[in-house]
């Protein structure tokens, strides 16, 4: 982070027509974003672009979710049709939605030839202006399926190192495409039935917490399934004993394709000095992996909200991030992060638009 | 609140393509807003209109604030010029700002003849389309000065009953004008140097808490001034022993003109079944007065954020309201409430736009 830009933002906050510190977390956020951009005021984070990374999970066979696996593909179709919560929130926020099939098990009903969705097969990371078309644009599909779901991490590594690397690189390419198309802020979301189970394993490895502390109820499971889910996470950790100093190895053994892609997405945002808003427990687990690859990437991360999932709080605390919203949400899709976009924008807008005591002729105390 | 509309909203939430309850507080908010409107889905809360009620305080003579009293009028000019935080937030949210001089002590520099601001002297509560012109409209000024600041409540009642009533009626007229001009959501904000002192007194009276519990540091005062401010609040309460069953009497003895106007503003919103977003400790104290006048008015109130001021939490708990945001803000002006507007809109938008499991062909668990 750029220290002179941060100092300039702090100094400017003190001259604006409001009591010093009266905007609380927004003031600190504005300072952080000045540091990310390396300039004060930092650019407004608009337009923002949302990427929803979708994948399936071999560990679904261990009965860790009450939902059938095909819901992942069905929800991808729902995203492309604009019918999911993240679509509604993104339309309101004026943010484009890109759905990335990085590992869905079921063949998608809507492919690139479908008239109802624009598809952008990943080539060499080239920019697509359609990816940042604003809130009214039709959601885009990026077909970058690394494999049709991970393997069951309780019996073997979920991914090979090459597969995990391919997913990380997909995330990087998607971010670079969106940035090249004009996105000034990225939002990382996810879809994947059973994906809170590998997220819990990732969080346990990267933070050192226990399986119990990292494992929540996901979409809403009962006590018995929750207890079972904890034993599944613990079994995977015991089998692979992943080394947190080897993030690619961690992602391969106990991760997921969307988790790995989100890690790459965040790394690319940070490398391009673009803020990236983290959603819930899946995105937070990907953020931990990104931080393990490159600790400086944390500077570009903004925690959009505090998910109900216990692992989210553990991960954000480990990253030193304070969530902006705390609304009892646990949906994923990037929904909580998109909801935080206006707060991020407002924090920056203050530095652009609010008058100083001098300019407005307002007396100081 | 309309129970069938609330039941319909709950039932619809359960059919939308997301795990039941996964939107947390947004789901309950959508149900409440259906109850306010008496229909499901309730109308989107756009356009919203922000009213900033400005007044001064005789108790300023007791040295409860480090800021000079003329800052109230200077900030009114800043609002009208579009340079304050609430202006920046309202522009972003597409909400019009109306500034209401209900009791500023210093003559305003910008009057109705000034080219730089549109002025709408209060006639008979007639609607003015200019009042709801969207976020790009120039802020409007409503000149409804009841008196040039209250009296010092530590030595005499701050207002006569007639003055307090006039302020309440001003708030009602402003709300009715904005609603007639098309506002689908109202936001209550305030400006007034020293106005956290009467707010603390109002909160103590209406909730039964102590002066210590209700009194905070306002714009940021030191320990000595804070201790003194508590004794000032206690002295006013001891002198007048206001009866919480007589809200007009409470507003007159220990209130403020902007607090009284906000009470009326909220009452009118509730009477017209329009949601009204409460900002910080001043608006919350006005909300307590509104609830004392008409307990059913609470149904239309949405707590935008949790101010740092301790009295805000006490007041919201008394009203049974959960704040949407908690960002460590303590600015007033309606700023925290405007920041919550997208959250309120998103809660309603879900009911309008998200596909059902049936319509999207998504399997249920």
XYZ file of C-alpha atoms in Angstrom:
730
model
C 0.000 0.000 0.000
C 1.120 3.509 -0.857
C 1.901 5.315 2.412
C 1.949 8.909 1.038
C -1.492 8.404 -0.564
C -2.823 7.036 2.721
C -1.376 9.976 4.641
C -2.949 12.374 2.137
C -6.346 10.709 2.582
C -6.073 10.941 6.373
C -5.136 14.593 6.150
C -7.992 15.334 3.727
C -10.526 13.554 5.982
C -9.508 15.976 8.740
C -10.314 19.036 6.614
C -13.767 17.973 5.405
C -16.904 19.568 6.877
C -17.660 16.985 9.566
C -16.284 16.245 13.018
C -12.989 14.338 12.789
C -13.603 10.604 12.817
C -17.387 10.943 12.591
C -17.591 8.640 9.565
C -16.032 5.795 11.511
C -15.115 2.782 9.407
C -15.731 4.726 6.184
C -12.785 7.001 6.945
C -10.390 4.115 7.484
C -11.735 2.414 4.353
C -11.123 5.558 2.308
C -7.541 5.643 3.595
C -7.001 1.968 2.726
C -8.399 2.464 -0.780
C -6.103 5.447 -1.310
C -3.272 3.121 -0.382
C -4.420 0.475 -2.845
C -4.757 2.954 -5.707
C -1.634 4.869 -4.773
C -3.422 8.181 -5.154
C -5.685 10.488 -3.146
C -8.547 10.591 -3.655
C -8.630 7.056 -5.043
C -10.878 6.502 -8.071
C -14.547 5.819 -7.411
C -15.037 2.028 -7.448
C -17.453 2.186 -10.366
C -18.241 0.364 -12.466
C -17.854 -2.712 -10.326
C -17.897 -6.215 -11.774
C -19.069 -9.350 -10.007
C -17.617 -12.764 -10.831
C -19.465 -15.815 -9.542
C -17.196 -18.854 -9.663
C -19.114 -22.141 -9.775
C -17.852 -25.610 -8.969
C -18.877 -28.967 -7.580
C -17.353 -31.160 -4.926
C -16.576 -34.852 -4.627
C -17.082 -34.570 -0.896
C -20.790 -34.089 -1.636
C -20.849 -37.928 -1.632
C -20.177 -37.779 2.125
C -23.657 -36.317 2.722
C -22.518 -32.912 3.957
C -25.377 -31.039 2.275
C -29.102 -31.718 1.928
C -29.112 -30.228 -1.576
C -28.649 -32.359 -4.710
C -25.466 -31.637 -6.662
C -27.324 -30.621 -9.829
C -28.458 -27.453 -8.041
C -25.048 -25.940 -8.844
C -25.713 -26.143 -12.588
C -29.335 -25.109 -12.113
C -28.225 -22.032 -10.231
C -25.686 -21.216 -12.959
C -28.632 -21.194 -15.362
C -30.530 -19.014 -12.903
C -27.600 -16.564 -12.749
C -27.452 -16.416 -16.550
C -31.196 -15.770 -16.706
C -30.827 -12.977 -14.149
C -33.094 -14.620 -11.574
C -30.830 -15.081 -8.568
C -30.337 -12.774 -5.601
C -26.910 -11.672 -6.802
C -28.463 -10.589 -10.098
C -31.058 -8.455 -8.342
C -28.452 -6.867 -6.096
C -26.024 -6.317 -8.989
C -28.699 -4.679 -11.152
C -29.446 -2.301 -8.313
C -25.751 -1.514 -7.855
C -25.096 -1.099 -11.572
C -22.588 -3.957 -11.555
C -22.193 -6.544 -14.313
C -22.299 -10.243 -13.403
C -19.935 -12.790 -14.949
C -20.559 -16.455 -14.174
C -17.481 -18.657 -14.400
C -17.883 -22.415 -14.762
C -14.583 -23.466 -13.278
C -15.729 -26.881 -12.117
C -19.454 -27.605 -12.385
C -20.198 -31.366 -12.450
C -23.386 -31.294 -14.471
C -23.228 -30.136 -18.110
C -24.738 -26.661 -18.246
C -28.108 -26.343 -19.901
C -27.130 -23.007 -21.394
C -24.002 -23.103 -23.507
C -22.249 -20.621 -25.733
C -24.678 -21.232 -28.605
C -27.644 -20.289 -26.460
C -29.234 -17.005 -27.428
C -30.146 -16.258 -23.844
C -26.665 -15.769 -22.524
C -23.524 -14.240 -23.860
C -20.619 -16.632 -23.519
C -16.981 -15.737 -23.447
C -14.816 -18.862 -23.629
C -11.478 -18.069 -22.058
C -8.870 -17.458 -24.694
C -5.687 -15.736 -23.674
C -7.178 -13.486 -21.048
C -8.250 -10.933 -23.612
C -10.571 -8.203 -22.419
C -14.221 -8.356 -23.248
C -16.066 -5.074 -23.071
C -19.294 -7.022 -22.631
C -18.073 -8.195 -19.245
C -18.452 -4.735 -17.752
C -21.696 -3.576 -19.231
C -23.274 -2.183 -16.074
C -26.177 -3.491 -14.092
C -28.500 -3.857 -17.062
C -26.175 -6.027 -19.119
C -27.022 -9.673 -19.554
C -24.874 -11.893 -17.329
C -21.890 -13.354 -19.152
C -20.747 -16.967 -18.975
C -17.072 -17.859 -18.947
C -16.543 -21.536 -19.759
C -13.365 -22.570 -18.036
C -14.262 -25.946 -16.586
C -11.098 -27.512 -15.201
C -12.861 -30.748 -14.301
C -16.454 -31.724 -13.608
C -16.209 -31.355 -9.873
C -13.390 -32.159 -7.461
C -12.567 -35.621 -6.125
C -13.702 -36.615 -2.630
C -11.056 -35.122 -0.346
C -11.809 -37.657 2.369
C -10.420 -40.440 0.154
C -7.905 -38.685 -2.126
C -6.669 -35.192 -2.972
C -9.519 -33.101 -4.328
C -7.389 -31.864 -7.212
C -3.995 -32.414 -8.765
C -1.579 -29.528 -8.449
C -2.032 -28.827 -12.156
C -5.805 -28.658 -11.764
C -5.534 -26.316 -8.785
C -3.086 -24.146 -10.723
C -5.414 -24.057 -13.719
C -8.249 -22.853 -11.480
C -6.078 -20.141 -9.924
C -5.035 -19.030 -13.393
C -8.676 -18.934 -14.488
C -9.407 -16.556 -11.643
C -6.475 -14.386 -12.662
C -7.619 -14.296 -16.305
C -11.199 -13.439 -15.381
C -10.046 -10.584 -13.158
C -7.664 -9.275 -15.812
C -10.408 -9.432 -18.435
C -12.784 -7.459 -16.233
C -10.141 -4.883 -15.328
C -9.150 -4.471 -18.977
C -12.831 -3.923 -19.777
C -12.989 -1.088 -17.280
C -13.947 -2.533 -13.923
C -12.757 -0.264 -11.109
C -13.763 -2.689 -8.376
C -14.128 -6.478 -8.367
C -16.505 -8.616 -6.344
C -15.754 -12.266 -5.656
C -18.694 -14.637 -5.335
C -19.255 -18.377 -5.497
C -21.759 -21.123 -6.190
C -21.223 -24.790 -5.393
C -23.333 -27.261 -3.473
C -21.223 -28.565 -0.547
C -18.564 -25.899 -1.003
C -18.638 -24.768 2.626
C -16.994 -28.123 3.493
C -13.718 -27.494 1.605
C -13.930 -23.851 2.718
C -13.899 -25.023 6.335
C -10.881 -27.239 5.637
C -9.025 -24.358 3.964
C -9.781 -22.014 6.845
C -8.595 -24.585 9.392
C -5.316 -25.038 7.515
C -4.552 -21.388 6.860
C -5.605 -20.017 10.271
C -4.729 -22.987 12.463
C -8.215 -23.199 13.943
C -9.967 -26.519 14.548
C -12.437 -28.248 12.263
C -15.174 -27.443 14.784
C -14.336 -23.732 14.737
C -14.257 -23.587 10.940
C -17.327 -25.672 10.124
C -20.810 -24.189 9.973
C -24.267 -25.129 8.841
C -23.920 -23.920 5.251
C -27.332 -23.654 3.651
C -28.945 -24.733 6.911
C -28.297 -28.258 8.114
C -29.448 -29.946 11.306
C -27.334 -30.832 14.334
C -26.646 -34.386 13.194
C -25.482 -33.385 9.714
C -23.409 -30.554 11.205
C -21.624 -32.962 13.575
C -21.021 -35.303 10.655
C -19.717 -32.440 8.509
C -17.134 -31.621 11.197
C -15.883 -35.225 11.176
C -15.657 -35.091 7.374
C -13.563 -31.902 7.505
C -11.366 -33.397 10.223
C -10.915 -36.624 8.221
C -9.741 -34.672 5.172
C -7.317 -32.628 7.278
C -5.981 -35.766 8.969
C -5.550 -37.601 5.686
C -3.628 -34.854 3.879
C -2.034 -32.818 6.688
C -1.763 -29.851 4.288
C 1.123 -27.431 4.764
C -0.143 -23.818 4.991
C 3.164 -22.637 3.559
C 2.264 -24.451 0.323
C -1.004 -22.765 -0.710
C -1.268 -24.587 -4.040
C -0.882 -27.889 -2.200
C -3.564 -26.864 0.288
C -5.971 -25.885 -2.487
C -5.276 -29.161 -4.291
C -5.725 -31.490 -1.340
C -8.668 -29.961 0.550
C -9.854 -27.074 -1.634
C -12.260 -26.528 -4.462
C -12.030 -25.191 -7.981
C -14.078 -22.079 -7.198
C -12.030 -21.466 -4.032
C -8.810 -21.664 -6.044
C -10.210 -19.440 -8.794
C -11.249 -16.839 -6.240
C -7.704 -16.866 -4.848
C -6.376 -16.082 -8.313
C -9.059 -13.462 -8.901
C -8.051 -11.665 -5.709
C -4.341 -11.895 -6.520
C -4.908 -10.307 -9.922
C -7.036 -7.507 -8.434
C -4.312 -6.733 -5.915
C -1.607 -6.855 -8.576
C -3.562 -4.320 -10.641
C -4.254 -2.139 -7.553
C -8.003 -2.635 -7.868
C -10.032 -3.221 -4.684
C -11.752 -6.592 -4.440
C -14.749 -7.109 -2.181
C -14.858 -10.456 -0.411
C -18.263 -12.064 0.112
C -18.831 -14.894 2.573
C -17.029 -17.940 3.839
C -16.048 -19.310 0.400
C -14.538 -16.041 -0.769
C -12.866 -15.607 2.616
C -11.247 -19.038 2.307
C -10.021 -18.063 -1.166
C -8.725 -14.816 0.322
C -6.689 -16.801 2.853
C -5.137 -18.760 0.002
C -4.397 -15.506 -1.851
C -2.743 -14.089 1.258
C -0.687 -17.271 1.589
C 0.535 -16.792 -1.979
C 1.169 -13.049 -1.546
C 0.667 -11.415 1.863
C 0.565 -7.940 0.308
C -2.647 -8.878 -1.490
C -4.562 -8.267 1.750
C -4.245 -4.524 1.172
C -6.638 -4.741 -1.786
C -9.241 -6.846 0.043
C -12.414 -5.337 1.472
C -14.607 -7.586 3.610
C -18.120 -6.941 2.334
C -20.036 -8.568 5.152
C -19.857 -10.990 8.038
C -21.443 -14.277 7.057
C -23.259 -16.350 9.645
C -20.803 -19.155 8.826
C -18.358 -19.295 11.749
C -15.381 -19.849 9.469
C -15.931 -16.455 7.862
C -15.259 -14.593 11.106
C -12.179 -16.746 11.757
C -10.825 -16.065 8.265
C -11.497 -12.309 8.332
C -9.895 -11.971 11.758
C -6.827 -13.832 10.484
C -6.638 -11.427 7.547
C -7.161 -8.425 9.832
C -10.282 -7.341 7.922
C -13.360 -5.741 9.492
C -16.559 -6.612 7.631
C -18.671 -3.636 6.490
C -22.076 -5.293 6.892
C -23.430 -7.775 9.411
C -26.937 -8.712 8.361
C -27.103 -12.393 9.258
C -26.631 -13.425 5.623
C -25.297 -16.818 4.494
C -26.169 -17.047 0.809
C -22.916 -16.723 -1.081
C -23.088 -15.839 -4.824
C -21.284 -12.618 -3.945
C -24.572 -11.288 -2.567
C -23.209 -9.808 0.653
C -20.268 -8.243 -1.144
C -22.482 -6.614 -3.784
C -24.658 -5.238 -1.012
C -21.557 -3.570 0.430
C -20.661 -1.845 -2.856
C -22.555 1.391 -2.073
C -20.761 1.614 1.268
C -17.395 1.292 -0.453
C -18.418 3.833 -3.060
C -19.674 6.246 -0.392
C -16.389 6.007 1.496
C -14.496 7.101 -1.602
C -17.101 9.636 -2.707
C -16.605 11.578 0.517
C -13.016 12.331 -0.501
C -14.173 13.504 -3.946
C -17.222 15.568 -3.132
C -17.412 16.846 0.444
C -16.446 20.469 0.995
C -13.623 21.473 3.322
C -14.121 23.816 6.267
C -12.194 26.440 4.341
C -14.046 26.115 1.064
C -17.496 26.037 2.697
C -16.810 28.819 5.191
C -17.685 26.620 8.150
C -16.068 27.468 11.501
C -13.974 24.865 13.301
C -14.164 24.106 16.983
C -49.091 -3.402 10.098
C -50.996 -5.534 7.628
C -50.729 -9.158 8.787
C -51.860 -10.855 5.530
C -49.284 -8.878 3.529
C -46.599 -9.874 6.018
C -47.634 -13.531 5.812
C -47.545 -13.346 2.009
C -44.026 -11.897 2.110
C -42.845 -14.656 4.465
C -44.340 -17.305 2.205
C -42.805 -15.768 -0.917
C -39.354 -15.586 0.745
C -39.590 -19.353 1.245
C -40.163 -20.018 -2.465
C -37.319 -17.889 -3.833
C -34.144 -19.535 -5.183
C -32.016 -19.347 -2.037
C -31.833 -21.347 1.173
C -34.619 -20.344 3.557
C -33.452 -17.573 5.875
C -30.160 -17.064 4.040
C -30.775 -13.339 3.587
C -31.019 -12.845 7.341
C -32.169 -9.394 8.382
C -33.139 -8.522 4.807
C -35.892 -11.127 4.881
C -37.406 -9.782 8.088
C -37.115 -6.241 6.734
C -38.970 -7.242 3.558
C -41.741 -8.723 5.695
C -41.978 -5.574 7.813
C -42.133 -3.349 4.727
C -44.905 -5.501 3.267
C -46.748 -4.895 6.510
C -46.230 -1.145 6.286
C -47.423 -0.951 2.683
C -50.211 -3.460 3.184
C -49.246 -5.321 0.040
C -46.764 -7.975 -1.104
C -44.397 -7.259 -2.613
C -44.288 -3.771 -1.143
C -43.317 -0.975 -3.543
C -39.610 -0.343 -4.080
C -38.571 2.496 -1.735
C -37.511 4.720 -4.627
C -37.315 7.589 -5.024
C -36.369 8.308 -1.446
C -36.315 11.816 -0.023
C -34.079 13.083 2.749
C -35.163 15.870 5.081
C -32.514 17.492 7.242
C -34.135 19.432 10.096
C -31.912 22.167 11.496
C -32.219 23.932 14.823
C -30.218 25.586 17.572
C -30.215 25.154 21.325
C -30.229 27.500 24.282
C -28.391 24.849 26.271
C -25.372 25.590 24.076
C -24.712 28.360 26.640
C -23.903 25.627 29.163
C -20.723 24.723 27.234
C -21.840 21.241 26.146
C -20.189 21.478 22.714
C -16.821 22.784 21.529
C -18.390 24.082 18.298
C -19.678 27.660 17.930
C -23.432 27.944 17.434
C -23.128 29.638 14.035
C -21.914 26.334 12.586
C -25.555 25.233 12.378
C -26.363 27.995 9.888
C -23.037 27.515 8.104
C -23.817 23.839 7.649
C -27.294 24.678 6.335
C -25.551 26.755 3.679
C -23.216 23.822 3.033
C -26.221 21.490 2.609
C -27.829 23.910 0.172
C -24.591 24.139 -1.801
C -24.400 20.345 -1.921
C -21.094 20.147 -0.072
C -21.920 18.093 3.019
C -21.591 14.364 3.532
C -25.347 13.842 3.353
C -25.367 15.527 -0.067
C -22.665 13.201 -1.389
C -24.443 10.133 -0.038
C -27.835 11.299 -1.314
C -26.500 12.000 -4.806
C -25.101 8.485 -4.881
C -28.414 7.030 -3.717
C -30.496 9.133 -6.095
C -32.316 10.787 -3.206
C -33.323 14.441 -3.048
C -32.300 16.525 -0.030
C -34.624 19.029 1.624
C -33.188 21.242 4.333
C -35.730 22.521 6.849
C -34.896 25.536 8.992
C -37.166 24.793 11.917
C -35.127 26.654 14.497
C -31.742 27.939 13.399
C -30.485 30.807 15.598
C -28.362 32.626 13.031
C -30.101 34.202 10.026
C -29.331 32.048 7.007
C -26.996 33.487 4.429
C -28.980 31.909 1.624
C -32.618 32.890 1.515
C -35.437 32.308 -0.933
C -34.234 35.029 -3.264
C -30.831 33.433 -3.647
C -30.213 31.912 -7.041
C -28.161 29.124 -5.581
C -30.954 27.350 -3.770
C -34.581 26.680 -4.434
C -36.699 27.719 -1.509
C -40.143 26.475 -0.670
C -41.656 28.493 2.171
C -44.230 26.324 3.879
C -47.721 27.201 2.795
C -50.495 24.757 3.482
C -48.475 21.591 3.036
C -48.846 21.657 -0.711
C -46.680 19.265 -2.655
C -43.669 20.546 -4.470
C -42.396 18.378 -7.269
C -38.999 20.012 -6.856
C -38.688 18.350 -3.460
C -38.310 14.911 -5.020
C -36.117 15.587 -7.960
C -33.714 12.696 -7.519
C -30.097 12.729 -6.507
C -29.050 15.355 -9.030
C -31.601 17.942 -7.982
C -30.419 20.998 -6.112
C -31.183 20.756 -2.387
C -34.366 22.563 -1.419
C -34.774 24.870 1.556
C -37.961 24.922 3.590
C -38.168 28.042 5.751
C -40.250 27.153 8.760
C -38.334 28.743 11.598
C -40.427 28.458 14.769
C -37.965 30.447 16.836
C -34.270 31.265 16.572
C -33.124 28.438 18.769
C -34.631 26.968 21.909
C -34.322 28.417 25.404
C -31.789 26.969 27.847
C -33.572 23.925 29.295
C -31.444 24.059 32.442
C -33.108 27.327 33.459
C -36.559 27.204 31.791
C -38.556 25.053 29.374
C -36.808 24.912 26.013
C -40.058 25.633 24.179
C -43.638 26.544 24.864
C -46.176 23.853 24.061
C -47.291 25.920 21.066
C -43.742 26.127 19.754
C -43.216 22.397 20.160
C -46.524 21.736 18.415
C -45.576 24.056 15.553
C -42.334 22.128 15.071
C -44.151 18.777 15.072
C -46.593 20.153 12.525
C -43.724 21.388 10.372
C -42.351 17.866 10.287
C -45.754 16.523 9.297
C -46.119 19.090 6.503
C -42.641 18.408 5.129
C -43.310 14.667 5.059
C -46.681 15.135 3.406
C -45.168 17.432 0.787
C -42.476 14.909 -0.052
C -44.950 12.035 -0.202
C -47.311 14.017 -2.407
C -44.362 14.745 -4.696
C -43.718 11.029 -5.087
C -41.323 9.973 -2.345
C -41.682 6.252 -1.626
C -39.342 6.342 1.349
C -38.409 9.106 3.750
C -35.132 9.677 5.553
C -34.966 11.736 8.742
C -31.802 13.698 9.414
C -30.749 16.593 11.618
C -28.308 19.450 12.068
C -27.898 21.464 15.237
C -24.857 22.299 17.323
C -25.443 20.939 20.866
C -28.460 18.899 19.789
C -27.184 15.652 21.308
C -27.804 17.230 24.721
C -31.609 17.533 24.368
C -31.567 14.170 22.551
C -30.027 12.588 25.646
C -32.689 14.182 27.838
C -35.481 12.935 25.559
C -34.050 9.417 25.522
C -33.744 9.366 29.311
C -37.368 10.453 29.691
C -38.908 8.125 27.114
C -36.851 5.014 27.942
C -36.350 5.523 31.671
C -32.574 5.255 31.409
C -30.228 7.516 33.344
C -28.571 10.699 32.120
C -25.248 8.824 32.129
C -26.623 6.069 29.910
C -28.163 8.512 27.443
C -25.359 11.046 27.142
C -22.479 10.612 24.721
C -19.631 12.621 23.305
C -21.499 14.084 20.353
C -19.051 15.514 17.855
C -16.175 14.379 20.002
C -15.720 16.028 23.415
C -13.200 15.260 26.107
C -13.819 13.512 29.433
C -14.313 16.725 31.381
C -16.873 18.172 28.964
C -18.625 14.794 28.798
C -18.948 14.657 32.598
C -20.250 18.229 32.569
C -22.730 17.396 29.782
C -24.168 14.584 31.908
C -24.735 17.005 34.806
C -26.427 19.430 32.396
C -28.797 16.703 31.141
C -29.511 15.610 34.700
C -30.172 19.214 35.784
C -32.719 19.682 33.004
C -34.438 16.409 33.877
C -34.498 17.314 37.581
C -35.870 20.785 36.914
C -38.753 19.720 34.662
C -39.446 16.091 35.662
C -41.088 15.537 32.252
C -43.924 13.016 32.034
C -43.246 10.448 29.259
C -46.996 10.033 28.818
C -47.126 13.677 27.636
C -44.814 13.668 24.602
C -45.546 17.265 23.634
C -44.685 18.346 27.159
C -41.459 16.369 27.022
C -40.482 17.916 23.676
C -41.285 21.382 25.011
C -39.380 21.141 28.277
C -36.220 19.230 27.309
C -36.428 18.790 23.523
C -35.425 20.691 20.445
C -37.186 22.065 17.417
C -35.518 19.602 15.024
C -36.261 16.712 17.388
C -39.937 17.710 17.484
C -40.086 18.167 13.716
C -38.559 14.724 13.181
C -41.248 13.246 15.438
C -43.910 14.795 13.227
C -42.110 13.736 10.065
C -42.095 10.126 11.262
C -45.737 10.259 12.334
C -46.771 11.470 8.890
C -44.734 8.798 7.126
C -46.371 6.112 9.246
C -49.833 7.566 8.680
C -49.224 7.411 4.920
C -47.769 3.887 5.158
C -44.393 5.043 3.848
C -41.241 3.647 5.462
C -39.041 6.180 7.222
C -35.377 5.511 7.853
C -34.070 6.754 11.186
C -30.509 8.101 11.294
C -28.608 8.560 14.541
C -29.270 9.653 18.083
C -31.254 12.800 17.204
C -33.611 10.986 14.849
C -33.898 8.118 17.332
C -34.945 10.560 20.064
C -37.543 11.993 17.693
C -38.672 8.448 16.937
C -39.237 7.857 20.654
C -41.429 10.959 20.768
C -43.332 9.740 17.692
C -43.869 6.347 19.339
C -45.102 8.093 22.490
C -47.660 9.978 20.375
C -48.659 6.868 18.372
C -47.145 3.478 19.236
C -48.205 2.011 15.871
C -45.836 4.421 14.124
C -42.947 2.109 15.036
C -44.050 -0.257 12.271
C -42.976 2.256 9.623
C -39.581 2.950 11.200
C -36.387 1.405 9.879
C -33.219 1.930 11.897
C -30.614 2.869 9.311
C -27.532 2.465 11.451
C -26.195 2.253 14.971
C -24.604 5.525 15.957
C -21.625 5.558 18.302
C -23.720 7.760 20.603
C -24.801 5.505 23.486
C -28.307 6.962 23.558
C -28.961 5.674 20.052
C -28.621 2.056 21.112
C -30.829 2.680 24.146
C -33.509 4.322 22.000
C -33.478 1.681 19.254
C -33.666 -1.137 21.804
C -36.642 0.593 23.437
C -38.348 0.801 20.041
C -37.466 -2.831 19.253
C -35.539 -1.836 16.134
C -32.379 -3.559 14.864
C -30.047 -1.177 13.036
C -29.023 -2.218 9.513
C -25.516 -0.756 9.570
C -22.927 -0.442 12.316
C -19.987 1.489 10.928
C -18.919 3.563 13.903
C -20.566 6.680 12.490
C -21.670 9.696 14.556
C -22.250 12.482 12.053
C -26.002 12.993 11.878
C -27.412 14.927 8.877
C -29.237 11.711 7.940
C -25.927 10.344 6.658
C -26.169 6.887 8.221
C -29.778 6.504 7.150
C -29.030 7.454 3.543
C -26.199 4.935 3.540
C -28.735 2.256 4.516
C -31.084 3.094 1.626
C -29.559 0.521 -0.782
C -29.961 -2.174 1.869
C -33.631 -1.312 2.284
C -34.097 -1.231 -1.477
C -32.314 -4.573 -1.879
C -34.546 -6.191 0.729
C -37.635 -5.196 -1.248
C -36.077 -5.869 -4.641
C -35.598 -9.535 -3.726
C -39.370 -9.937 -3.496
C -39.827 -8.290 -6.904
C -37.067 -9.860 -8.946
C -35.720 -13.143 -7.618
C -36.972 -16.297 -9.349
C -38.801 -19.028 -7.461
C -37.576 -22.629 -7.357
C -40.497 -23.533 -9.601
C -40.020 -20.793 -12.174
C -36.247 -21.289 -12.411
C -36.353 -25.094 -12.447
C -34.066 -25.349 -9.424
C -34.370 -28.471 -7.259
C -35.171 -28.117 -3.569
C -33.441 -29.999 -0.807
